Coordinates of C-alpha atoms in Angstrom, one line a residue:
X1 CA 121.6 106.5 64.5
X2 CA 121.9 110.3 64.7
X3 CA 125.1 112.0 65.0
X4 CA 123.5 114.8 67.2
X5 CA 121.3 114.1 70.2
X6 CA 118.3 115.6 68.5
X7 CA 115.4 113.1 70.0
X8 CA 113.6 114.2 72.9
X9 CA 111.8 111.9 75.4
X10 CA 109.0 113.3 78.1
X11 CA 108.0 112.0 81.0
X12 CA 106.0 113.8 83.4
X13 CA 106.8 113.3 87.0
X14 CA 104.2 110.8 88.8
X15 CA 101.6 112.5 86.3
X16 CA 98.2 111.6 88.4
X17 CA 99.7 111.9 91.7
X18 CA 101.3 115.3 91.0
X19 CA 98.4 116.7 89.5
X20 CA 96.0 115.5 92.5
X21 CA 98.7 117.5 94.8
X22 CA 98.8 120.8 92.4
X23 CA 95.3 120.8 92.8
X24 CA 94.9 119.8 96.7
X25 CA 96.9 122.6 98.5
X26 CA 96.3 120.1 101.6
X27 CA 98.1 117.4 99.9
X28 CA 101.5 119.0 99.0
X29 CA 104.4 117.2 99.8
X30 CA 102.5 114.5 101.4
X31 CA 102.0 110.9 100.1
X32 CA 99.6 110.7 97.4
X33 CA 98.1 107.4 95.5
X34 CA 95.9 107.0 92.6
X35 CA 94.1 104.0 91.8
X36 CA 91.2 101.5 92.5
X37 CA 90.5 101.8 96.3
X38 CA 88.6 99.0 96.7
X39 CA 90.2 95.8 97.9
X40 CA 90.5 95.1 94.4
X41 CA 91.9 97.9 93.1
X42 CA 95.7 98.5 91.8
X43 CA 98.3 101.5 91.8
X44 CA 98.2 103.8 88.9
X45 CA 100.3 106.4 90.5
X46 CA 102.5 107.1 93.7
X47 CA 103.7 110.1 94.5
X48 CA 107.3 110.0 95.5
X49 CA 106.5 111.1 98.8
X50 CA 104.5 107.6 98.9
X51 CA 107.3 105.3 96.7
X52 CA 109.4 106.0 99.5
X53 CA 107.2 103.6 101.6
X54 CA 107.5 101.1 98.3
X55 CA 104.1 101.3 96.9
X56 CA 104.8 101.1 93.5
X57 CA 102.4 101.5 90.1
X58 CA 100.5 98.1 89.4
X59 CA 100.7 97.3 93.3
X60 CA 97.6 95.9 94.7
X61 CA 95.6 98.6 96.9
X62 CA 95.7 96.7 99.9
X63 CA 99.4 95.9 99.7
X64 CA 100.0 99.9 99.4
X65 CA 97.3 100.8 102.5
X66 CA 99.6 98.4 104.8
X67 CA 102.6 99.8 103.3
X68 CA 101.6 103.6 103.4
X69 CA 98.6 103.9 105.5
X70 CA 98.4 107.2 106.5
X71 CA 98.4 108.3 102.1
X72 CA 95.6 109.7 100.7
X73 CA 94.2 107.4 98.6
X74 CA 92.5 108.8 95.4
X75 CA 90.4 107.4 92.4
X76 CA 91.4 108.9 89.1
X77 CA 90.0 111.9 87.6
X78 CA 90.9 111.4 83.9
X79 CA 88.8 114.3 82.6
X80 CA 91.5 116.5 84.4
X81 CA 94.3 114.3 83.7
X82 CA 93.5 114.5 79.7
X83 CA 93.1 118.3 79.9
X84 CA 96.6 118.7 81.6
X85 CA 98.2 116.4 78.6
X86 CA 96.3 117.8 75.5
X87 CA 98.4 121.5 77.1
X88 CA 101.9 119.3 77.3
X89 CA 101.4 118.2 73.9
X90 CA 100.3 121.1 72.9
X91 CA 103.6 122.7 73.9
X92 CA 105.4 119.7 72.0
X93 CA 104.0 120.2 69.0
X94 CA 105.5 124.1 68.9
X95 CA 108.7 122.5 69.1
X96 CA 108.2 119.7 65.9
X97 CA 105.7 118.3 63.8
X98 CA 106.6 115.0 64.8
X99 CA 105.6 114.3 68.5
X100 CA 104.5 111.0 69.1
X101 CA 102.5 110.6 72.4
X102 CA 103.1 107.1 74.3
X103 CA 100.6 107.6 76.8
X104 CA 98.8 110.4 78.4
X105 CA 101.8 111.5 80.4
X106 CA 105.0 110.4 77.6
X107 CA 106.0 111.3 74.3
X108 CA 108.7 111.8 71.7
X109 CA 109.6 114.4 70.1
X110 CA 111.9 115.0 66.9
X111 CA 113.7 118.3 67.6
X112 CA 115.4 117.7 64.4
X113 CA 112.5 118.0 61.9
X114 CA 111.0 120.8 63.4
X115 CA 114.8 122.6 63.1
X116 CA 114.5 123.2 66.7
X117 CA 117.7 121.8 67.6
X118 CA 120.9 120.9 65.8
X119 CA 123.5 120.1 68.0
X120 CA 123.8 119.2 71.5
X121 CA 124.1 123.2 73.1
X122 CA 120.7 123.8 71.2
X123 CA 119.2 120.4 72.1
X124 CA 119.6 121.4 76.2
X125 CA 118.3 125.0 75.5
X126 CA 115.4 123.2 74.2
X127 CA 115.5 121.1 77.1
X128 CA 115.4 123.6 79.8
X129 CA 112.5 125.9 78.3
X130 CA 110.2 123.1 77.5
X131 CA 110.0 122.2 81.2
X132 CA 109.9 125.6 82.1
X133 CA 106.9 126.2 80.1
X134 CA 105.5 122.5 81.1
X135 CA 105.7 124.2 84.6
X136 CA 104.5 127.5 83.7
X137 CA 101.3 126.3 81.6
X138 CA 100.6 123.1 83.9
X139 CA 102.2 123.9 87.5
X140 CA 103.6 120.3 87.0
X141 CA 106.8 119.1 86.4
X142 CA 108.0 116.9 83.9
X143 CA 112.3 115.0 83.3
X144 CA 113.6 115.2 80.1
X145 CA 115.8 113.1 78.1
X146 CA 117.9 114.1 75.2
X147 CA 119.7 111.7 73.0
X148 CA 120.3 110.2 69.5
X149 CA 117.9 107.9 69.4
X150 CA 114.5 106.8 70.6
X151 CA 116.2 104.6 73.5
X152 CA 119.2 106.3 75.0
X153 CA 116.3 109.6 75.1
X154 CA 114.0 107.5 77.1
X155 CA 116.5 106.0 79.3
X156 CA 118.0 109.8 80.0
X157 CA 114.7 110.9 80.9
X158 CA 114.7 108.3 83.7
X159 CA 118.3 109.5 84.8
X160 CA 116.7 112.5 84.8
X161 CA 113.8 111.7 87.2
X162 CA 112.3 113.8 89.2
X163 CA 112.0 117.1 87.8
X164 CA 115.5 117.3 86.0
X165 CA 117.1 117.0 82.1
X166 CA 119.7 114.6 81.3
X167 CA 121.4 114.6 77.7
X168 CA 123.5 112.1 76.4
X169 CA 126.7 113.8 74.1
X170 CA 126.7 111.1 70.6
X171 CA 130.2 108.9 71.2
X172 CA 129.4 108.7 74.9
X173 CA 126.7 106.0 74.8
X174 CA 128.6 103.0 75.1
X175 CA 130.9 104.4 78.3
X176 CA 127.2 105.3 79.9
X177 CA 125.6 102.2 79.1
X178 CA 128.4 99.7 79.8
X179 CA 127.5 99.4 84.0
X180 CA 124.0 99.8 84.3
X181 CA 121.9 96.9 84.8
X182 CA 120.1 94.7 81.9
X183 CA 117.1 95.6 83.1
X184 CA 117.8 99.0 82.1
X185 CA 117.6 98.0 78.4
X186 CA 113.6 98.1 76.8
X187 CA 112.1 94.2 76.4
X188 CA 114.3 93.2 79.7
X189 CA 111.6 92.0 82.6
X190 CA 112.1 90.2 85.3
X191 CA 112.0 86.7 83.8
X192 CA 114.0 87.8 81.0
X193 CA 117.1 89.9 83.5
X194 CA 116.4 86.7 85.7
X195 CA 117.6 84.2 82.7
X196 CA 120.7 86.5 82.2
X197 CA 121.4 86.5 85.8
X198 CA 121.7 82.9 85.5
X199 CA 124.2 83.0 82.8
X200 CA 126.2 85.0 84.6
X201 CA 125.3 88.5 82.9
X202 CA 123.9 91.6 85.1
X203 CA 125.1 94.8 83.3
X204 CA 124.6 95.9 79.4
X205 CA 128.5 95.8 78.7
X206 CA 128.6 92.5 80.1
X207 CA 125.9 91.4 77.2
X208 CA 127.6 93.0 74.6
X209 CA 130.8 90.9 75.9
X210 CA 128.8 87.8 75.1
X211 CA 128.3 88.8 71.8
X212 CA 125.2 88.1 69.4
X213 CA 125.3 84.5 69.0
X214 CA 125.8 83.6 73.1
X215 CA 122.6 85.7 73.4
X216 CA 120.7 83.9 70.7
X217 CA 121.3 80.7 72.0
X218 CA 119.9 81.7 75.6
X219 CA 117.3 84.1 74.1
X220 CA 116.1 83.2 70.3
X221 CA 116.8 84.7 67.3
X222 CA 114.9 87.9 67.4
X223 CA 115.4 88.8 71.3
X224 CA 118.6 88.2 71.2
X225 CA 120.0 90.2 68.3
X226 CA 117.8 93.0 69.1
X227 CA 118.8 93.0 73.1
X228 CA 123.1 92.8 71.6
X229 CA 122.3 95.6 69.4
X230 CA 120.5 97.6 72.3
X231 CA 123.8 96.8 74.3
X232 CA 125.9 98.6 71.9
X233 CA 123.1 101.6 71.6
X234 CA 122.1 101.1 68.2
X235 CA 118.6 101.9 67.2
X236 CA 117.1 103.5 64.4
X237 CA 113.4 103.4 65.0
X238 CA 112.3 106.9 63.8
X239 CA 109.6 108.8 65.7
X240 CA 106.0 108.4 64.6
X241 CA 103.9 111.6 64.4
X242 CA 100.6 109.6 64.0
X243 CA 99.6 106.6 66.3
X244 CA 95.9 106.3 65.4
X245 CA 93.7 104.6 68.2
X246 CA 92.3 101.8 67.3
X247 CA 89.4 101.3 69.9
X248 CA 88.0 103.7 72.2
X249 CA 86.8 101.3 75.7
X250 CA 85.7 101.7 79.2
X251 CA 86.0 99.1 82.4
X252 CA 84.1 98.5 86.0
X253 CA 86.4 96.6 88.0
X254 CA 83.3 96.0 91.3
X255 CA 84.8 95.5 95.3
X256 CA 81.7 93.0 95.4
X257 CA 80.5 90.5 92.7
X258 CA 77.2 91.9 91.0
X259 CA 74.5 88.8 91.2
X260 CA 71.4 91.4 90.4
X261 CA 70.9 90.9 86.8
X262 CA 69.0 94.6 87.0
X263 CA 71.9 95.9 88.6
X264 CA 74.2 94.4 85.1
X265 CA 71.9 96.1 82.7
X266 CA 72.3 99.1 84.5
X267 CA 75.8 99.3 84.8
X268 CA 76.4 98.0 81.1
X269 CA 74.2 101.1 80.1
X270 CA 76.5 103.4 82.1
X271 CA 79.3 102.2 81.1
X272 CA 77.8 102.5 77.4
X273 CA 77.0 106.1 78.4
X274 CA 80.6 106.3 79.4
X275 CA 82.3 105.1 76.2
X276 CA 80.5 107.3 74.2
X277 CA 81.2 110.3 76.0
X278 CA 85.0 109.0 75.3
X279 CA 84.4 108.4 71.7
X280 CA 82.8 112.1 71.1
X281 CA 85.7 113.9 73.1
X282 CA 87.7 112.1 70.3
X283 CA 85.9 113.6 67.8
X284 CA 85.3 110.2 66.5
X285 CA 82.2 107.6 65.6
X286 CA 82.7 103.3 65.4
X287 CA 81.2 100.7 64.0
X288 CA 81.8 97.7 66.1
X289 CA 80.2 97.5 69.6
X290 CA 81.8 95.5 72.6
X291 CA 81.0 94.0 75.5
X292 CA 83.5 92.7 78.0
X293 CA 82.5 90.9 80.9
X294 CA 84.5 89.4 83.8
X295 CA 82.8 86.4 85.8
X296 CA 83.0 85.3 89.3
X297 CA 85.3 82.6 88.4
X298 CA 87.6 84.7 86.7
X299 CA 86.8 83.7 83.1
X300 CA 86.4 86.6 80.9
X301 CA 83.8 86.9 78.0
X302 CA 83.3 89.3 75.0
X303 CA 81.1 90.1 72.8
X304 CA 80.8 92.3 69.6
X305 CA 78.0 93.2 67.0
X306 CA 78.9 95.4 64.1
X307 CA 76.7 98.1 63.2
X308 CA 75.1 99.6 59.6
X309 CA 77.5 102.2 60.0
X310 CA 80.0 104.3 62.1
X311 CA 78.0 106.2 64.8
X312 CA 78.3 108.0 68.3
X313 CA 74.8 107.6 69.0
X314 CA 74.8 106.6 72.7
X315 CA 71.4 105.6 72.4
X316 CA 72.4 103.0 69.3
X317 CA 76.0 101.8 71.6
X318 CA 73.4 101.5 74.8
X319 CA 71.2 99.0 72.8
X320 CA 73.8 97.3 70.9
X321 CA 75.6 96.7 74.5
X322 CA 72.2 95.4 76.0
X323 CA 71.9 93.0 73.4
X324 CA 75.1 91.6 73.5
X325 CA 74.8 91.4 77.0
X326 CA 71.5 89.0 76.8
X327 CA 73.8 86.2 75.0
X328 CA 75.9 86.2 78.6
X329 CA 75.4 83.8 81.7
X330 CA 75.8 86.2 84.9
X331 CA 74.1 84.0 87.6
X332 CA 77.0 83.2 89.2
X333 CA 78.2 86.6 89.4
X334 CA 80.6 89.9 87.5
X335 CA 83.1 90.7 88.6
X336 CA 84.0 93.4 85.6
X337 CA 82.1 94.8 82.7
X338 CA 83.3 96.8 80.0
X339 CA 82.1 98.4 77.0
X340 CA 84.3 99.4 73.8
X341 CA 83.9 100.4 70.3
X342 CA 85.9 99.9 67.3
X343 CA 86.7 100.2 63.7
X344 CA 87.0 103.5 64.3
X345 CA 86.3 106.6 61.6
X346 CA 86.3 110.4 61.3
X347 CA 82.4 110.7 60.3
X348 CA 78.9 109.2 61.8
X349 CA 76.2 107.4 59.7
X350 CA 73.8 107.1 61.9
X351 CA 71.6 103.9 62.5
X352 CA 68.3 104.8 60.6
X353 CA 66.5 102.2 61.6
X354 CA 67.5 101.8 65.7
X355 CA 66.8 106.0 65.2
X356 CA 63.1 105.6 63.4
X357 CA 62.4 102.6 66.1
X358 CA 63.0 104.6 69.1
X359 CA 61.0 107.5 67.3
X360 CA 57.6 105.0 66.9
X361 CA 58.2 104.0 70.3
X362 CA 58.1 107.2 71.7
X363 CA 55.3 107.9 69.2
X364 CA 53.5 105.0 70.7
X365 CA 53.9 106.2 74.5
X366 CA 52.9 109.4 73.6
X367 CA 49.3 108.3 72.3
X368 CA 48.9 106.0 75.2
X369 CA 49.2 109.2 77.5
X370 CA 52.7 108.1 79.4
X371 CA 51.1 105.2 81.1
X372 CA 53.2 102.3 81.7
X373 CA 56.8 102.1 83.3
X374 CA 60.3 102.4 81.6
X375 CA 62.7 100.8 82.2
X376 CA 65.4 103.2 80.7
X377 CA 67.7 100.3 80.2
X378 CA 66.9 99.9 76.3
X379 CA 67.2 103.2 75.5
X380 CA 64.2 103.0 73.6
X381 CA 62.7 106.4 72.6
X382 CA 63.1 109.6 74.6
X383 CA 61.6 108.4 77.6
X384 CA 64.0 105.7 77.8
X385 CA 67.0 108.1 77.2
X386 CA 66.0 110.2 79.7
X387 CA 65.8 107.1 82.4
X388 CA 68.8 106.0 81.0
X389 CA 70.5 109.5 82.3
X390 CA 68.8 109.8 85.0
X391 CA 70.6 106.2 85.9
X392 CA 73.8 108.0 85.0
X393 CA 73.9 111.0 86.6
X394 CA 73.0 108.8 90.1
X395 CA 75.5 106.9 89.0
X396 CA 77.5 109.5 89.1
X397 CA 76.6 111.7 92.0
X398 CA 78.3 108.6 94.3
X399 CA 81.0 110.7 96.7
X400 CA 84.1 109.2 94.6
X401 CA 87.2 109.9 97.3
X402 CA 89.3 112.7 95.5
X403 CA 86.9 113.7 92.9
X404 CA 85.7 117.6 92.8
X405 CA 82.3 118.9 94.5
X406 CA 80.3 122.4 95.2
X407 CA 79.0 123.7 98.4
X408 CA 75.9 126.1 97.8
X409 CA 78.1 128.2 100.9
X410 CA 81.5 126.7 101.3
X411 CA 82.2 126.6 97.4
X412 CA 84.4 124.4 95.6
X413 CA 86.0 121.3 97.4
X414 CA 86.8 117.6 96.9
X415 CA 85.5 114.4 98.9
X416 CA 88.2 113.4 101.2
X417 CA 85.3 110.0 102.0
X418 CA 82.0 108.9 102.4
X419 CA 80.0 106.3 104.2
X420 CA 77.5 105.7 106.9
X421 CA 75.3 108.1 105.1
X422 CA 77.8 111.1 105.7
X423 CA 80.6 112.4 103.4
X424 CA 83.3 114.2 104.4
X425 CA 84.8 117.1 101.9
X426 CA 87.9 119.3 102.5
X427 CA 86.9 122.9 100.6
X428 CA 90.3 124.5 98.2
X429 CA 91.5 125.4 95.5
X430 CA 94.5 124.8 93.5
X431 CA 95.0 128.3 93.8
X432 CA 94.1 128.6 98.0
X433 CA 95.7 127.9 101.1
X434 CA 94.7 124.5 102.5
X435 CA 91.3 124.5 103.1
X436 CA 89.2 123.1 106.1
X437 CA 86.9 119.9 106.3
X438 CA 83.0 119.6 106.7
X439 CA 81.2 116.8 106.9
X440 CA 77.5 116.7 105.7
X441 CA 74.6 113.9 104.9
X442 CA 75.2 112.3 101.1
X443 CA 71.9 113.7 99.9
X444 CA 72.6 117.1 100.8
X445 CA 71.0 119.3 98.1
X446 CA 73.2 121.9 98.2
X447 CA 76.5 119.5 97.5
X448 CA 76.4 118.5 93.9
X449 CA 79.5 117.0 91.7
X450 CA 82.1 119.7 89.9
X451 CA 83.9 120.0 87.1
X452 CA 87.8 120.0 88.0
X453 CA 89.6 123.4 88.2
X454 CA 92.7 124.4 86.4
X455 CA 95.8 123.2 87.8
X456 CA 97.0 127.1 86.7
X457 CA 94.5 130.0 87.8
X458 CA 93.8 132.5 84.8
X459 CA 97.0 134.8 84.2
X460 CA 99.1 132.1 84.9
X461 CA 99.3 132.7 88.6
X462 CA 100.7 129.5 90.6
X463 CA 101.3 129.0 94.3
X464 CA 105.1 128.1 94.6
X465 CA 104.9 126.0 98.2
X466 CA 108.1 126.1 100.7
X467 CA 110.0 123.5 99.5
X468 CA 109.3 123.2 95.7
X469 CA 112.7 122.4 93.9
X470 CA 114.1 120.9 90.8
X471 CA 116.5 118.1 90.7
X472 CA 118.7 120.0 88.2
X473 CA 120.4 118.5 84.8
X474 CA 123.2 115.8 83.9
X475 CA 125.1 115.7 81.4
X476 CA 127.3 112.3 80.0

């Protein structure tokens, strides 16, 4: 391990939740959740406004609505949630060429190699102007953990939570460590804190009291030593610039099982649609197609065809899904689809012969003057493409709660719900006052879908709100 506390861990603050209040004046400082809202949806996010009701990430929907009723409750908006991280990362990467991102909303960083710290005074300077800017460039707020290694940084950025920066001097790891729980320590669930319990260990210097050998015998050989050397904050994992994704993959979870074969295809060409739109904003092509599919009964199915070649051809992914999708029984109902691709590369070579079928097709409508009906779920020459879209951007235009609209008059908004024919959408901006509600018939034509705003207007000019504070720094 690292004699000076030179690895930084990020975590941004309740990362969907915050950025669906920075961008919903309306919202601020209210409870917020992010998720599936059907009645099979789950928690992504709370805001801490909501945790202090107990809904908690990877809680079921309906166990949060009883707990927190009044919340707003939100379906993700990843395309704004991916912009906001490629900025964080972007300001990580200034600091070191070795950042390596753990999720959209978590990274580390070695302050080390980029000789942007060398010693704890530098390390906190560090600390303190990264969040700045995080807050400057994003309006968000992110905690910060500085350490020696990978583990004590992540487990001082939790200290640090919300909104703060904790940094752990080298020598004083073992005096922090000693009386906080097991479950503190990575690889220590529930069953695993539950077995310790039982043995009459509840605190990390209590495990490194039983020594190595105790907690092989109750644990194994490899989760044992690795949990005693934890205990006496050794790790040398180094941090990993590069962490290469292996697949790129989408997923429907339905509130009602689909029994509508139609209705399968359709959604299995979406999703297709979906995954390639993914794969492109990746800047990257695959060669393996797959279909996922999740029956009534629970018992999940995949399916995979390999291509010629690499490609990020959504009309190539839509028919390679479609016919993987004809080798599945669905009579008795889905309950989830999912497409994916993998064997992922940095090039496309396209699918000649899918490309010079759909051309003869097309071709072949052509000189039969358009007549006869498409389908659009083959996506089978233009015409099919062009169904295929139109599916999509129906698909699409469904008043998702949360998700960003425009009025022809009232401007830019976002749905606050929809049903009975009706949707209801409060109209502001990140930038405005909170705005006021409408309500106005779904096929509307002058409400159509948006693109999400910046959390940050241009110029860098933020609304502070009343209220807004940091949680301030720790030191051990």
């Amino acid at each position: 391990m690292r004699t000076a506390p030179t690895i930084l861990h990020l975590d941004m603050d309740a990362f969907y939740a915050s950025a669906e209040q920075a961008s919903k004046p309306s919202l601020r400082g209210k409870a917020v959740v992010v998720g599936g809202i059907g009645p099979r949806g789950v928690v992504a996010t709370a805001s801490y406004e909501a945790r202090v009701f107990g809904v908690h990430s990877a809680m079921p929907i309906g166990q949060a609505r009883r707990l927190a009723p009044n919340a707003a409750y939100l379906v993700p908006r990843f395309q704004l949630y991916r912009e906001v991280s490629e900025q964080v990362m972007g300001l990580l990467r200034e600091l070191s060429p070795l950042v390596e991102p753990l999720s959209l909303d978590e990274a580390f960083v070695d302050l080390e190699a980029g000789e942007a710290a060398w010693d704890a005074a530098s390390a906190r300077l560090v600390g303190e102007r990264l969040r700045e800017d995080i807050r400057a460039v994003t309006g968000l707020t992110g905690s910060v953990g500085i350490a020696a290694s990978k583990m004590l940084a992540k487990i001082a950025s939790e200290e640090a939570k919300p909104d703060g920066l904790f940094l752990i001097v080298p020598g004083t790891e073992r005096a922090m460590l000693g009386p906080m729980s097991v479950r503190t320590l990575p690889g220590v669930g529930p069953a695993t804190g539950d077995h310790l319990r039982r043995a009459g260990i509840t605190t990390v210097e209590e495990i490194a009291e039983a020594g190595e050998d105790e907690l092989v015998r109750l644990l194994g050989k490899s989760h044992g030593a690795s949990l005693y050397a934890m205990a006496l904050a050794h790790d040398d994992r180094p941090v990993v610039a590069e962490r290469d994704a292996k697949s790129v993959s989408v997923e429907d979870t339905y509130d009602v099982d689909i029994h509508d074969r139609v209705r399968v295809r359709t959604e299995v060409q979406r999703l297709a649609e979906r995954c390639v739109q993914r794969l492109r904003g990746a800047e990257r092509s695959g060669r393996t197609v797959v279909l996922k599919v999740r029956r009534y009964d629970f018992s999940t199915l995949t399916r995979s065809e390999t291509l010629r070649g690499p490609t990020d051809d959504p009309a190539v992914v839509r028919e390679a899904a479609a016919r993987l999708l004809e080798s599945v029984d669905t009579t008795g109902g889905v309950r989830l689809l999912g497409v994916g691709v993998t064997g992922l590369a940095d090039y496309t070579q396209e699918d000649l012969f899918a490309q010079a079928r759909a051309q003869a097709e097309a071709e072949a409508h052509a000189a039969a003057g358009g007549e006869g009906e498409t389908e659009g779920v083959d996506g089978a020459g233009d015409e099919g493409r062009v169904a295929a879209e139109e599916v999509v951007e129906a698909a699409d235009r469904r008043w998702v709660a949360g998700h960003d609209v425009r009025h022809e008059e009232f401007g830019h908004g976002w749905v606050q719900g929809s049903g009975l024919g009706r949707v209801t959408v409060r109209f502001e901006t990140p930038y405005s006052e909170p705005g006021r509600v409408r309500t106005f018939r779904t096929d509307d034509p002058a409400l159509v879908p948006a693109e999400p705003l910046p959390l940050v207007a241009p110029g860098g000019v933020r609304r502070v709100e009343a209220g807004e504070q940091g949680a301030g720094s720790g030191v051990v």
